[in-house]
Amino acid sequence: MNQSTSAPPAARPAAPAAPAAARNRCPAAAAADPTPCDGPPDTATLVDREGREVTGCVRHCARLLPGLDGARVHPFAPAPLALDIYFRASELPPFAWEVGR
């Protein structure tokens, strides 16, 4: 037998890397939403009707809020930021990125 048994196993193919813009976006940013983050990625947390939470920047929380039925900004978010999110969300349709807004 001329084969070495100490050879390393075949490497798994590497997972495709996410685009740089997607890696630097907050968790509230939808994959199809092309807009960049506005502020820190942990500015506020949205809570939906089922109690699920997602944290994100002001822009993406505001863009996500109209599409979440019964969602609200977590009460521990600073009032000025929560108001900014609500005001921005009031001007947007659900899933604004799908209609080009």
mmCIF file with all atom_site columns, N, CA, C and O in Angstrom, residues 9-10 14 17 42 62 67 72 74 91 101:
data_model
loop_
_atom_site.group_PDB
_atom_site.id
_atom_site.type_symbol
_atom_site.label_atom_id
_atom_site.label_alt_id
_atom_site.label_comp_id
_atom_site.label_asym_id
_atom_site.label_entity_id
_atom_site.label_seq_id
_atom_site.pdbx_PDB_ins_code
_atom_site.Cartn_x
_atom_site.Cartn_y
_atom_site.Cartn_z
_atom_site.occupancy
_atom_site.B_iso_or_equiv
_atom_site.pdbx_formal_charge
_atom_site.auth_seq_id
_atom_site.auth_comp_id
_atom_site.auth_asym_id
_atom_site.auth_atom_id
_atom_site.pdbx_PDB_model_num
ATOM 1  N N  . PRO A 1 9   ? -8.134  15.395 5.343  1.00 0.00 ? 9   PRO A N  1
ATOM 2  C CA . PRO A 1 9   ? -9.369  15.130 4.597  1.00 0.00 ? 9   PRO A CA 1
ATOM 3  C C  . PRO A 1 9   ? -9.637  16.258 3.604  1.00 0.00 ? 9   PRO A C  1
ATOM 4  O O  . PRO A 1 9   ? -9.134  17.366 3.750  1.00 0.00 ? 9   PRO A O  1
ATOM 5  N N  . ALA A 1 10  ? -10.414 15.942 2.614  1.00 0.00 ? 10  ALA A N  1
ATOM 6  C CA . ALA A 1 10  ? -10.740 16.951 1.602  1.00 0.00 ? 10  ALA A CA 1
ATOM 7  C C  . ALA A 1 10  ? -11.465 18.118 2.271  1.00 0.00 ? 10  ALA A C  1
ATOM 8  O O  . ALA A 1 10  ? -12.343 17.928 3.111  1.00 0.00 ? 10  ALA A O  1
ATOM 9  N N  . ALA A 1 14  ? -15.740 26.409 0.353  1.00 0.00 ? 14  ALA A N  1
ATOM 10 C CA . ALA A 1 14  ? -16.040 27.590 1.168  1.00 0.00 ? 14  ALA A CA 1
ATOM 11 C C  . ALA A 1 14  ? -17.406 28.144 0.808  1.00 0.00 ? 14  ALA A C  1
ATOM 12 O O  . ALA A 1 14  ? -17.805 28.123 -0.353 1.00 0.00 ? 14  ALA A O  1
ATOM 13 N N  . ALA A 1 17  ? -19.056 34.250 0.128  1.00 0.00 ? 17  ALA A N  1
ATOM 14 C CA . ALA A 1 17  ? -18.993 35.389 1.044  1.00 0.00 ? 17  ALA A CA 1
ATOM 15 C C  . ALA A 1 17  ? -20.106 36.368 0.719  1.00 0.00 ? 17  ALA A C  1
ATOM 16 O O  . ALA A 1 17  ? -20.442 36.591 -0.440 1.00 0.00 ? 17  ALA A O  1
ATOM 17 N N  . ASP A 1 42  ? -27.443 48.867 16.650 1.00 0.00 ? 42  ASP A N  1
ATOM 18 C CA . ASP A 1 42  ? -28.206 48.426 17.827 1.00 0.00 ? 42  ASP A CA 1
ATOM 19 C C  . ASP A 1 42  ? -28.928 49.599 18.488 1.00 0.00 ? 42  ASP A C  1
ATOM 20 O O  . ASP A 1 42  ? -29.072 49.658 19.699 1.00 0.00 ? 42  ASP A O  1
ATOM 21 N N  . ALA A 1 62  ? -37.462 51.645 11.139 1.00 0.00 ? 62  ALA A N  1
ATOM 22 C CA . ALA A 1 62  ? -38.593 52.390 10.589 1.00 0.00 ? 62  ALA A CA 1
ATOM 23 C C  . ALA A 1 62  ? -39.121 51.727 9.316  1.00 0.00 ? 62  ALA A C  1
ATOM 24 O O  . ALA A 1 62  ? -40.327 51.714 9.074  1.00 0.00 ? 62  ALA A O  1
ATOM 25 N N  . GLY A 1 67  ? -44.421 46.763 8.148  1.00 0.00 ? 67  GLY A N  1
ATOM 26 C CA . GLY A 1 67  ? -44.702 45.420 7.647  1.00 0.00 ? 67  GLY A CA 1
ATOM 27 C C  . GLY A 1 67  ? -44.901 44.383 8.730  1.00 0.00 ? 67  GLY A C  1
ATOM 28 O O  . GLY A 1 67  ? -45.250 43.242 8.433  1.00 0.00 ? 67  GLY A O  1
ATOM 29 N N  . ARG A 1 72  ? -44.063 47.023 17.737 1.00 0.00 ? 72  ARG A N  1
ATOM 30 C CA . ARG A 1 72  ? -43.811 48.283 18.440 1.00 0.00 ? 72  ARG A CA 1
ATOM 31 C C  . ARG A 1 72  ? -42.321 48.389 18.730 1.00 0.00 ? 72  ARG A C  1
ATOM 32 O O  . ARG A 1 72  ? -41.596 47.401 18.669 1.00 0.00 ? 72  ARG A O  1
ATOM 33 N N  . HIS A 1 74  ? -39.375 48.672 21.292 1.00 0.00 ? 74  HIS A N  1
ATOM 34 C CA . HIS A 1 74  ? -39.188 48.212 22.670 1.00 0.00 ? 74  HIS A CA 1
ATOM 35 C C  . HIS A 1 74  ? -39.204 49.410 23.609 1.00 0.00 ? 74  HIS A C  1
ATOM 36 O O  . HIS A 1 74  ? -38.615 50.457 23.309 1.00 0.00 ? 74  HIS A O  1
ATOM 37 N N  . GLU A 1 91  ? -44.695 57.322 7.376  1.00 0.00 ? 91  GLU A N  1
ATOM 38 C CA . GLU A 1 91  ? -44.654 57.803 5.996  1.00 0.00 ? 91  GLU A CA 1
ATOM 39 C C  . GLU A 1 91  ? -44.324 56.706 4.988  1.00 0.00 ? 91  GLU A C  1
ATOM 40 O O  . GLU A 1 91  ? -44.226 56.978 3.792  1.00 0.00 ? 91  GLU A O  1
ATOM 41 N N  . ARG A 1 101 ? -39.237 52.685 -2.548 1.00 0.00 ? 101 ARG A N  1
ATOM 42 C CA . ARG A 1 101 ? -39.143 53.826 -1.630 1.00 0.00 ? 101 ARG A CA 1
ATOM 43 C C  . ARG A 1 101 ? -38.052 53.612 -0.627 1.00 0.00 ? 101 ARG A C  1
ATOM 44 O O  . ARG A 1 101 ? -37.644 52.607 -0.281 1.00 0.00 ? 101 ARG A O  1
#
